[in-house]
Amino acid sequence: MEKIVVGITGASGTVLAVRFLENLKDLEVHLIISESARKVMSVETDYSLDYIRSLATYVYNDNDIAARISSGSFLFSTFVIIPCSSSTLAKIASGISDTLITRVATVALKERRKFIIVPREMPLSTIMLENMLKLSRDNVIVSPAIPGYYHKPSTMDDLINFIVARILDLSGVKNSLSSRWRDA
Ligand SMILES: Cc1cc2nc3c(=O)[nH]c(=O)nc-3n(C[C@H](O)[C@H](O)[C@H](O)COP(=O)(O)O)c2cc1C
């Protein structure tokens, strides 16, 4: 079964990670949740940590840098950080691997694996933009948590599904979460 690694960091938008995980049913999902992400999810959602953990096949502590997914010998197809904080973005762009999430990022870069980050911040500083450019030049797909409006969203769910559908598409996961432009 195809293996995907998902990192949740302490940027706003835990709900995006939850919706993404809910749509990975046919994959072996390896999940890492940062300490800050736990705090943010309790502030902005009613999801329990147990529910979020139940959406993954394997769950790791972000301080477990010896976990099996920390090695380049662990073959995963895609790494997605959703949402990705500016702090984690900066660490990865600087080559710092002091947590399991940033270590897997370093592995994804050196092994040239598919790597998608979903930053959530507004406005963006020059440092953040430079960090994104640096990662984009290293083939990371930088897909910010920005919805479109041409599908005429009327609920928050519509906005969440629009963003998550694009990340699922980029990850190669079939989905019909959101209508496509000019779909019959
Ligand atoms: C409620 C809340 C919302 C936050 N939202 C964001 C955000 O949208 N983007 C961001 O980059 N950081 C945000 N932060 C700050 C990060 O959580 C903080 O920088 C943290 O150190 C990131 O750690 P991590 O990358 O290891 O998860 C938020 C913090 C809190 C408490």
Coordinates of C-alpha atoms and ligand atoms in Angstrom, one line a residue:
M1 CA 0.0 0.0 0.0
E2 CA 1.2 3.5 -0.8
K3 CA 2.7 5.4 2.2
I4 CA 2.1 9.0 2.8
V5 CA 3.5 11.1 5.7
V6 CA 1.5 14.0 7.0
G7 CA 2.8 16.6 9.4
I8 CA 0.5 19.0 11.3
T9 CA 2.2 22.1 12.7
G10 CA 1.0 25.0 14.8
A11 CA -0.3 27.3 12.0
S12 CA -4.0 28.1 12.1
G13 CA -6.1 25.7 10.1
T14 CA -6.0 22.3 11.9
V15 CA -9.4 21.7 10.2
L16 CA -7.6 21.5 6.9
A17 CA -5.4 18.7 8.2
V18 CA -8.4 16.8 9.6
R19 CA -10.3 17.1 6.2
F20 CA -7.2 16.0 4.4
L21 CA -6.7 12.9 6.7
E22 CA -10.4 12.0 6.3
N23 CA -9.8 11.6 2.6
L24 CA -6.7 9.3 2.7
K25 CA -8.7 6.1 3.3
D26 CA -6.8 4.0 0.7
L27 CA -3.3 5.0 1.9
E28 CA -1.0 3.9 4.7
V29 CA -0.9 7.2 6.7
H30 CA 2.0 8.1 8.9
L31 CA 1.1 11.1 11.1
I32 CA 3.2 13.6 13.1
I33 CA 1.5 16.3 15.2
S34 CA 3.8 19.1 16.6
E35 CA 3.4 20.3 20.2
S36 CA 2.1 23.7 18.9
A37 CA -0.4 22.0 16.6
R38 CA -1.9 20.3 19.6
K39 CA -2.4 23.7 21.3
V40 CA -3.8 25.4 18.2
M41 CA -6.2 22.5 17.5
S42 CA -7.6 22.8 21.0
V43 CA -8.1 26.5 20.5
E44 CA -9.8 26.4 17.1
T45 CA -11.5 23.1 16.7
D46 CA -13.7 20.7 18.7
Y47 CA -11.9 17.7 17.4
S48 CA -10.3 15.4 20.0
L49 CA -6.7 14.4 19.6
D50 CA -7.9 10.8 19.7
Y51 CA -10.1 11.4 16.7
I52 CA -7.3 13.0 14.7
R53 CA -4.9 10.2 15.6
S54 CA -7.6 7.6 14.6
L55 CA -7.4 8.9 11.0
A56 CA -3.8 7.7 10.6
T57 CA -2.3 4.2 10.4
Y58 CA 0.7 5.2 12.5
V59 CA 1.2 8.2 14.7
Y60 CA 4.6 9.5 16.0
N61 CA 5.7 12.1 18.5
D62 CA 7.3 15.1 16.9
N63 CA 10.3 14.7 19.3
D64 CA 10.8 11.0 18.3
I65 CA 13.7 11.7 15.9
A66 CA 14.6 8.0 15.9
A67 CA 11.2 7.0 14.5
R68 CA 11.5 4.7 11.4
I69 CA 10.2 7.5 9.2
S70 CA 13.2 9.6 10.1
S71 CA 15.4 7.6 7.7
G72 CA 15.8 7.9 4.0
S73 CA 15.5 4.1 4.0
F74 CA 11.8 4.4 4.8
L75 CA 10.1 4.6 1.4
F76 CA 7.1 7.0 1.4
S77 CA 5.7 8.5 -1.7
T78 CA 4.6 11.9 -0.5
F79 CA 5.2 14.2 2.5
V80 CA 2.5 16.9 3.2
I81 CA 2.8 19.5 5.9
I82 CA -0.7 20.9 6.4
P83 CA -0.9 23.5 7.8
C84 CA 2.7 24.6 7.8
S85 CA 3.8 27.3 10.3
S86 CA 6.3 30.0 9.4
S87 CA 8.6 28.6 12.0
T88 CA 8.7 25.1 10.5
L89 CA 9.0 26.6 7.0
A90 CA 12.0 28.6 8.2
K91 CA 13.6 25.6 9.8
I92 CA 13.2 23.5 6.7
A93 CA 14.5 26.2 4.4
S94 CA 17.6 26.5 6.7
G95 CA 18.2 22.8 6.8
I96 CA 17.4 22.5 10.5
S97 CA 16.1 19.0 11.5
D98 CA 15.5 19.2 15.3
T99 CA 12.0 17.6 15.3
L100 CA 10.6 14.6 13.5
I101 CA 8.6 16.8 11.1
T102 CA 11.7 18.9 10.1
R103 CA 13.8 15.7 9.9
V104 CA 11.3 14.0 7.5
A105 CA 11.4 17.3 5.5
T106 CA 15.2 17.0 5.2
V107 CA 14.8 13.4 4.1
A108 CA 12.2 14.3 1.5
L109 CA 14.5 17.0 0.1
K110 CA 17.6 14.9 0.0
E111 CA 15.8 11.9 -1.4
R112 CA 13.9 14.0 -3.9
R113 CA 10.5 12.8 -2.8
K114 CA 7.2 14.6 -3.5
F115 CA 6.9 17.2 -0.8
I116 CA 4.0 19.6 -0.4
I117 CA 3.7 22.4 2.2
V118 CA 0.5 24.3 3.0
P119 CA 1.7 27.6 4.7
R120 CA -0.9 29.7 6.5
E121 CA 0.1 33.2 7.4
M122 CA -1.1 36.7 6.4
P123 CA 0.5 39.0 5.5
L124 CA 3.8 37.4 4.4
S125 CA 7.2 38.9 5.5
T126 CA 10.1 39.0 3.1
I127 CA 11.7 36.2 5.1
M128 CA 8.7 34.0 4.7
L129 CA 8.5 34.7 0.9
E130 CA 12.3 34.0 0.6
N131 CA 11.9 30.7 2.5
M132 CA 9.1 29.6 0.2
L133 CA 11.1 30.6 -2.9
K134 CA 14.1 28.6 -1.6
L135 CA 11.9 25.5 -1.1
S136 CA 10.1 25.9 -4.4
R137 CA 13.5 26.0 -6.1
D138 CA 14.2 22.6 -4.4
N139 CA 11.0 21.2 -6.0
V140 CA 8.8 21.6 -2.9
I141 CA 5.2 22.3 -3.9
V142 CA 4.2 25.4 -2.0
S143 CA 0.4 25.5 -1.9
P144 CA -0.8 28.1 0.5
A145 CA -4.1 27.7 2.3
I146 CA -5.9 30.2 0.0
P147 CA -9.3 29.3 -1.4
G148 CA -10.8 30.4 -4.7
Y149 CA -14.2 31.9 -4.9
Y150 CA -15.3 31.1 -8.5
H151 CA -17.2 28.0 -7.2
K152 CA -19.4 30.4 -5.2
P153 CA -18.7 29.0 -1.7
S154 CA -21.6 29.5 0.8
T155 CA -20.3 27.7 3.8
M156 CA -16.9 27.3 5.6
D157 CA -17.0 23.7 4.5
D158 CA -17.0 24.8 0.9
L159 CA -13.8 26.9 1.5
I160 CA -12.1 24.1 3.4
N161 CA -13.0 21.5 0.7
F162 CA -11.7 23.8 -2.0
I163 CA -8.3 24.0 -0.4
V164 CA -8.1 20.3 0.6
A165 CA -9.2 19.1 -2.8
R166 CA -6.2 20.9 -4.4
I167 CA -3.8 19.3 -1.9
L168 CA -5.4 15.9 -2.5
D169 CA -5.0 16.5 -6.3
L170 CA -1.4 17.4 -5.8
S171 CA -0.8 14.3 -3.7
G172 CA -2.3 12.1 -6.4
V173 CA -5.4 11.2 -4.3
K174 CA -8.7 10.9 -6.3
N175 CA -11.4 13.0 -4.8
S176 CA -14.5 14.9 -5.6
L177 CA -14.5 17.2 -2.6
S178 CA -15.0 20.3 -4.5
S179 CA -16.5 21.0 -7.9
R180 CA -14.0 21.6 -10.8
W181 CA -14.0 24.6 -13.1
R182 CA -16.7 24.1 -15.7
D183 CA -17.6 20.6 -14.6
A184 CA -20.8 19.4 -16.3
Ligands
LIG1 C1 -4.0 30.1 18.0 C2 -2.7 30.2 17.3 C3 -2.7 30.3 15.9 C4 -1.5 30.4 15.2 N1 -1.5 30.6 13.9 C5 -0.4 30.6 13.2 C6 -0.4 30.7 11.7 O1 -1.5 30.8 11.1 N2 0.7 30.7 11.0 C7 2.0 30.6 11.7 O2 3.0 30.5 11.0 N3 2.0 30.5 13.0 C8 0.9 30.5 13.8 N4 1.0 30.4 15.2 C9 2.3 30.3 15.8 C10 2.9 28.9 15.8 O3 2.1 28.0 16.5 C11 4.3 29.0 16.5 O4 5.2 29.7 15.7 C12 4.9 27.6 16.8 O5 6.1 27.8 17.4 C13 5.0 26.8 15.6 O6 5.6 25.5 16.0 P1 5.6 24.3 15.0 O7 6.0 24.8 13.7 O8 6.7 23.4 15.6 O9 4.3 23.6 15.0 C14 -0.2 30.3 15.9 C15 -0.2 30.1 17.3 C16 -1.4 30.0 18.0 C17 -1.4 29.8 19.5

